[in-house]
Amino acid sequence: MLEQRIQQHFIDSADLKYQAGPLLGKPISQAMQAVLACVTSGGKILACGAGVSGFLAAQFASQFVGRFERDRPELAAIALPGDPTDPAADTPDALDADRFARQVRALGQAGDVLLALSASGQSAAVLAAVEAAHARDMTVVALLGNAGNAGGGSGGAVGRALRETDVQVTVPHERGARIHEVHLLTLHCLCDGVDAQLLGDQDSDSSLLSA
């Protein structure tokens, strides 16, 4: 029984990625271009995530400053500390709704990019960060979902707050775990794409080149 349940997780994750790929390819490419334009013009990426998504934001910043799969010069990215223990972090009732916004106001500058993650699209803290980024004339790249918000619209309140110049990547699913998995893959795509643009298409994985 347990092994069947485990296998089902793998199947469900693979199915969602297979179905979401054609839908998300274009917005992920747009996100990649926004991030690349930012760092090549001297800007930086401020990454934040609601609840456990904060760990994904921190991983992205680490791989951006350090390396993804190839050595390259450091790129500017900062993970904004959140509160992964707040059970309401990815809801409109976050304990500290201004947590990320304060950091954006302190660190953000025109031309920077805010990379914001919310599996529900309803995080008050992420929404406030988006509004603070707009006030700083920053572009927002939002990785969203509809966790716990079935039928509530694509990307929730955060998605509705985005401007035409922002980029929205919304995973068409209601289960947080599945959304996080696709968000992680999306972040890997961003890192890989930026590296490819900066260093060329050389890659040890021939399957990527033949796709």
mmCIF file with all atom_site columns, C-alpha atoms in Angstrom, residues 39-145:
data_model
loop_
_atom_site.group_PDB
_atom_site.id
_atom_site.type_symbol
_atom_site.label_atom_id
_atom_site.label_alt_id
_atom_site.label_comp_id
_atom_site.label_asym_id
_atom_site.label_entity_id
_atom_site.label_seq_id
_atom_site.pdbx_PDB_ins_code
_atom_site.Cartn_x
_atom_site.Cartn_y
_atom_site.Cartn_z
_atom_site.occupancy
_atom_site.B_iso_or_equiv
_atom_site.pdbx_formal_charge
_atom_site.auth_seq_id
_atom_site.auth_comp_id
_atom_site.auth_asym_id
_atom_site.auth_atom_id
_atom_site.pdbx_PDB_model_num
ATOM 1   C CA . VAL A 1 39  ? 21.542 41.229 -14.199 1.00 0.00 ? 39  VAL A CA 1
ATOM 2   C CA . THR A 1 40  ? 23.322 42.186 -17.423 1.00 0.00 ? 40  THR A CA 1
ATOM 3   C CA . SER A 1 41  ? 22.392 45.828 -16.864 1.00 0.00 ? 41  SER A CA 1
ATOM 4   C CA . GLY A 1 42  ? 23.776 45.870 -13.336 1.00 0.00 ? 42  GLY A CA 1
ATOM 5   C CA . GLY A 1 43  ? 20.590 45.063 -11.439 1.00 0.00 ? 43  GLY A CA 1
ATOM 6   C CA . LYS A 1 44  ? 19.842 42.353 -8.911  1.00 0.00 ? 44  LYS A CA 1
ATOM 7   C CA . ILE A 1 45  ? 17.165 39.787 -8.190  1.00 0.00 ? 45  ILE A CA 1
ATOM 8   C CA . LEU A 1 46  ? 15.292 39.940 -4.896  1.00 0.00 ? 46  LEU A CA 1
ATOM 9   C CA . ALA A 1 47  ? 13.703 36.529 -4.314  1.00 0.00 ? 47  ALA A CA 1
ATOM 10  C CA . CYS A 1 48  ? 11.016 35.776 -1.758  1.00 0.00 ? 48  CYS A CA 1
ATOM 11  C CA . GLY A 1 49  ? 8.589  32.961 -1.126  1.00 0.00 ? 49  GLY A CA 1
ATOM 12  C CA . ALA A 1 50  ? 5.584  32.449 1.095   1.00 0.00 ? 50  ALA A CA 1
ATOM 13  C CA . GLY A 1 51  ? 6.119  29.771 3.739   1.00 0.00 ? 51  GLY A CA 1
ATOM 14  C CA . VAL A 1 52  ? 8.045  26.784 2.436   1.00 0.00 ? 52  VAL A CA 1
ATOM 15  C CA . SER A 1 53  ? 8.444  28.558 -0.920  1.00 0.00 ? 53  SER A CA 1
ATOM 16  C CA . GLY A 1 54  ? 11.045 30.644 0.884   1.00 0.00 ? 54  GLY A CA 1
ATOM 17  C CA . PHE A 1 55  ? 13.381 27.653 0.713   1.00 0.00 ? 55  PHE A CA 1
ATOM 18  C CA . LEU A 1 56  ? 12.999 27.601 -3.069  1.00 0.00 ? 56  LEU A CA 1
ATOM 19  C CA . ALA A 1 57  ? 13.763 31.328 -3.204  1.00 0.00 ? 57  ALA A CA 1
ATOM 20  C CA . ALA A 1 58  ? 16.894 30.746 -1.120  1.00 0.00 ? 58  ALA A CA 1
ATOM 21  C CA . GLN A 1 59  ? 18.000 27.877 -3.359  1.00 0.00 ? 59  GLN A CA 1
ATOM 22  C CA . PHE A 1 60  ? 17.577 30.049 -6.449  1.00 0.00 ? 60  PHE A CA 1
ATOM 23  C CA . ALA A 1 61  ? 19.631 32.868 -4.931  1.00 0.00 ? 61  ALA A CA 1
ATOM 24  C CA . SER A 1 62  ? 22.361 30.415 -3.937  1.00 0.00 ? 62  SER A CA 1
ATOM 25  C CA . GLN A 1 63  ? 22.573 28.964 -7.439  1.00 0.00 ? 63  GLN A CA 1
ATOM 26  C CA . PHE A 1 64  ? 22.482 32.414 -9.018  1.00 0.00 ? 64  PHE A CA 1
ATOM 27  C CA . VAL A 1 65  ? 25.260 33.847 -6.870  1.00 0.00 ? 65  VAL A CA 1
ATOM 28  C CA . GLY A 1 66  ? 27.294 30.631 -6.912  1.00 0.00 ? 66  GLY A CA 1
ATOM 29  C CA . ARG A 1 67  ? 26.658 28.271 -9.778  1.00 0.00 ? 67  ARG A CA 1
ATOM 30  C CA . PHE A 1 68  ? 23.934 26.133 -11.269 1.00 0.00 ? 68  PHE A CA 1
ATOM 31  C CA . GLU A 1 69  ? 25.637 23.451 -13.364 1.00 0.00 ? 69  GLU A CA 1
ATOM 32  C CA . ARG A 1 70  ? 28.514 25.390 -14.879 1.00 0.00 ? 70  ARG A CA 1
ATOM 33  C CA . ASP A 1 71  ? 31.137 27.765 -13.528 1.00 0.00 ? 71  ASP A CA 1
ATOM 34  C CA . ARG A 1 72  ? 30.496 31.402 -14.399 1.00 0.00 ? 72  ARG A CA 1
ATOM 35  C CA . PRO A 1 73  ? 30.924 34.848 -12.861 1.00 0.00 ? 73  PRO A CA 1
ATOM 36  C CA . GLU A 1 74  ? 28.674 35.569 -9.889  1.00 0.00 ? 74  GLU A CA 1
ATOM 37  C CA . LEU A 1 75  ? 25.237 37.026 -10.567 1.00 0.00 ? 75  LEU A CA 1
ATOM 38  C CA . ALA A 1 76  ? 23.458 39.316 -8.112  1.00 0.00 ? 76  ALA A CA 1
ATOM 39  C CA . ALA A 1 77  ? 20.585 37.744 -6.197  1.00 0.00 ? 77  ALA A CA 1
ATOM 40  C CA . ILE A 1 78  ? 19.348 38.073 -2.624  1.00 0.00 ? 78  ILE A CA 1
ATOM 41  C CA . ALA A 1 79  ? 16.861 35.783 -0.878  1.00 0.00 ? 79  ALA A CA 1
ATOM 42  C CA . LEU A 1 80  ? 14.623 37.824 1.415   1.00 0.00 ? 80  LEU A CA 1
ATOM 43  C CA . PRO A 1 81  ? 14.172 36.025 4.754   1.00 0.00 ? 81  PRO A CA 1
ATOM 44  C CA . GLY A 1 82  ? 10.629 34.925 5.510   1.00 0.00 ? 82  GLY A CA 1
ATOM 45  C CA . ASP A 1 83  ? 8.985  32.812 8.191   1.00 0.00 ? 83  ASP A CA 1
ATOM 46  C CA . PRO A 1 84  ? 8.663  29.206 6.994   1.00 0.00 ? 84  PRO A CA 1
ATOM 47  C CA . THR A 1 85  ? 7.058  28.237 10.308  1.00 0.00 ? 85  THR A CA 1
ATOM 48  C CA . ASP A 1 86  ? 4.060  30.551 9.857   1.00 0.00 ? 86  ASP A CA 1
ATOM 49  C CA . PRO A 1 87  ? 1.177  28.224 8.889   1.00 0.00 ? 87  PRO A CA 1
ATOM 50  C CA . ALA A 1 88  ? -0.669 31.205 7.399   1.00 0.00 ? 88  ALA A CA 1
ATOM 51  C CA . ALA A 1 89  ? 2.298  32.520 5.381   1.00 0.00 ? 89  ALA A CA 1
ATOM 52  C CA . ASP A 1 90  ? 0.701  31.605 2.046   1.00 0.00 ? 90  ASP A CA 1
ATOM 53  C CA . THR A 1 91  ? -2.697 33.073 2.896   1.00 0.00 ? 91  THR A CA 1
ATOM 54  C CA . PRO A 1 92  ? -4.204 36.547 3.255   1.00 0.00 ? 92  PRO A CA 1
ATOM 55  C CA . ASP A 1 93  ? -3.692 36.157 7.031   1.00 0.00 ? 93  ASP A CA 1
ATOM 56  C CA . ALA A 1 94  ? 0.126  35.991 7.191   1.00 0.00 ? 94  ALA A CA 1
ATOM 57  C CA . LEU A 1 95  ? 1.427  36.898 10.644  1.00 0.00 ? 95  LEU A CA 1
ATOM 58  C CA . ASP A 1 96  ? 3.741  39.589 9.257   1.00 0.00 ? 96  ASP A CA 1
ATOM 59  C CA . ALA A 1 97  ? 2.233  40.774 5.986   1.00 0.00 ? 97  ALA A CA 1
ATOM 60  C CA . ASP A 1 98  ? 4.835  43.536 5.565   1.00 0.00 ? 98  ASP A CA 1
ATOM 61  C CA . ARG A 1 99  ? 7.877  41.318 6.090   1.00 0.00 ? 99  ARG A CA 1
ATOM 62  C CA . PHE A 1 100 ? 9.008  41.131 2.452   1.00 0.00 ? 100 PHE A CA 1
ATOM 63  C CA . ALA A 1 101 ? 7.778  44.603 1.536   1.00 0.00 ? 101 ALA A CA 1
ATOM 64  C CA . ARG A 1 102 ? 10.043 46.218 4.140   1.00 0.00 ? 102 ARG A CA 1
ATOM 65  C CA . GLN A 1 103 ? 13.033 44.458 2.618   1.00 0.00 ? 103 GLN A CA 1
ATOM 66  C CA . VAL A 1 104 ? 12.022 45.410 -0.917  1.00 0.00 ? 104 VAL A CA 1
ATOM 67  C CA . ARG A 1 105 ? 11.710 49.046 0.117   1.00 0.00 ? 105 ARG A CA 1
ATOM 68  C CA . ALA A 1 106 ? 15.122 48.898 1.793   1.00 0.00 ? 106 ALA A CA 1
ATOM 69  C CA . LEU A 1 107 ? 17.014 47.017 -0.929  1.00 0.00 ? 107 LEU A CA 1
ATOM 70  C CA . GLY A 1 108 ? 15.099 47.362 -4.179  1.00 0.00 ? 108 GLY A CA 1
ATOM 71  C CA . GLN A 1 109 ? 16.004 49.830 -6.888  1.00 0.00 ? 109 GLN A CA 1
ATOM 72  C CA . ALA A 1 110 ? 14.596 50.719 -10.292 1.00 0.00 ? 110 ALA A CA 1
ATOM 73  C CA . GLY A 1 111 ? 15.603 48.043 -12.780 1.00 0.00 ? 111 GLY A CA 1
ATOM 74  C CA . ASP A 1 112 ? 15.795 45.263 -10.207 1.00 0.00 ? 112 ASP A CA 1
ATOM 75  C CA . VAL A 1 113 ? 13.546 42.207 -10.431 1.00 0.00 ? 113 VAL A CA 1
ATOM 76  C CA . LEU A 1 114 ? 11.385 40.788 -7.658  1.00 0.00 ? 114 LEU A CA 1
ATOM 77  C CA . LEU A 1 115 ? 11.078 37.013 -7.984  1.00 0.00 ? 115 LEU A CA 1
ATOM 78  C CA . ALA A 1 116 ? 8.044  36.139 -5.857  1.00 0.00 ? 116 ALA A CA 1
ATOM 79  C CA . LEU A 1 117 ? 6.696  32.662 -5.105  1.00 0.00 ? 117 LEU A CA 1
ATOM 80  C CA . SER A 1 118 ? 3.272  31.795 -3.717  1.00 0.00 ? 118 SER A CA 1
ATOM 81  C CA . ALA A 1 119 ? 1.692  28.399 -4.279  1.00 0.00 ? 119 ALA A CA 1
ATOM 82  C CA . SER A 1 120 ? -1.742 29.837 -3.527  1.00 0.00 ? 120 SER A CA 1
ATOM 83  C CA . GLY A 1 121 ? -1.377 33.256 -5.120  1.00 0.00 ? 121 GLY A CA 1
ATOM 84  C CA . GLN A 1 122 ? -3.049 34.575 -1.966  1.00 0.00 ? 122 GLN A CA 1
ATOM 85  C CA . SER A 1 123 ? -0.096 35.381 0.292   1.00 0.00 ? 123 SER A CA 1
ATOM 86  C CA . ALA A 1 124 ? -0.531 38.800 1.915   1.00 0.00 ? 124 ALA A CA 1
ATOM 87  C CA . ALA A 1 125 ? 3.239  39.062 2.370   1.00 0.00 ? 125 ALA A CA 1
ATOM 88  C CA . VAL A 1 126 ? 3.980  38.326 -1.294  1.00 0.00 ? 126 VAL A CA 1
ATOM 89  C CA . LEU A 1 127 ? 1.200  40.673 -2.414  1.00 0.00 ? 127 LEU A CA 1
ATOM 90  C CA . ALA A 1 128 ? 2.678  43.492 -0.316  1.00 0.00 ? 128 ALA A CA 1
ATOM 91  C CA . ALA A 1 129 ? 6.123  42.759 -1.753  1.00 0.00 ? 129 ALA A CA 1
ATOM 92  C CA . VAL A 1 130 ? 4.738  43.056 -5.287  1.00 0.00 ? 130 VAL A CA 1
ATOM 93  C CA . GLU A 1 131 ? 3.192  46.416 -4.461  1.00 0.00 ? 131 GLU A CA 1
ATOM 94  C CA . ALA A 1 132 ? 6.462  47.614 -2.908  1.00 0.00 ? 132 ALA A CA 1
ATOM 95  C CA . ALA A 1 133 ? 8.378  46.470 -5.999  1.00 0.00 ? 133 ALA A CA 1
ATOM 96  C CA . HIS A 1 134 ? 6.031  48.428 -8.248  1.00 0.00 ? 134 HIS A CA 1
ATOM 97  C CA . ALA A 1 135 ? 6.615  51.516 -6.120  1.00 0.00 ? 135 ALA A CA 1
ATOM 98  C CA . ARG A 1 136 ? 10.359 51.027 -6.697  1.00 0.00 ? 136 ARG A CA 1
ATOM 99  C CA . ASP A 1 137 ? 9.837  50.687 -10.476 1.00 0.00 ? 137 ASP A CA 1
ATOM 100 C CA . MET A 1 138 ? 10.923 47.027 -10.388 1.00 0.00 ? 138 MET A CA 1
ATOM 101 C CA . THR A 1 139 ? 9.735  44.239 -12.662 1.00 0.00 ? 139 THR A CA 1
ATOM 102 C CA . VAL A 1 140 ? 8.003  41.336 -10.940 1.00 0.00 ? 140 VAL A CA 1
ATOM 103 C CA . VAL A 1 141 ? 8.364  37.695 -11.942 1.00 0.00 ? 141 VAL A CA 1
ATOM 104 C CA . ALA A 1 142 ? 5.693  35.777 -10.016 1.00 0.00 ? 142 ALA A CA 1
ATOM 105 C CA . LEU A 1 143 ? 5.628  31.995 -9.680  1.00 0.00 ? 143 LEU A CA 1
ATOM 106 C CA . LEU A 1 144 ? 2.117  31.208 -8.529  1.00 0.00 ? 144 LEU A CA 1
ATOM 107 C CA . GLY A 1 145 ? -0.478 28.464 -8.242  1.00 0.00 ? 145 GLY A CA 1
#
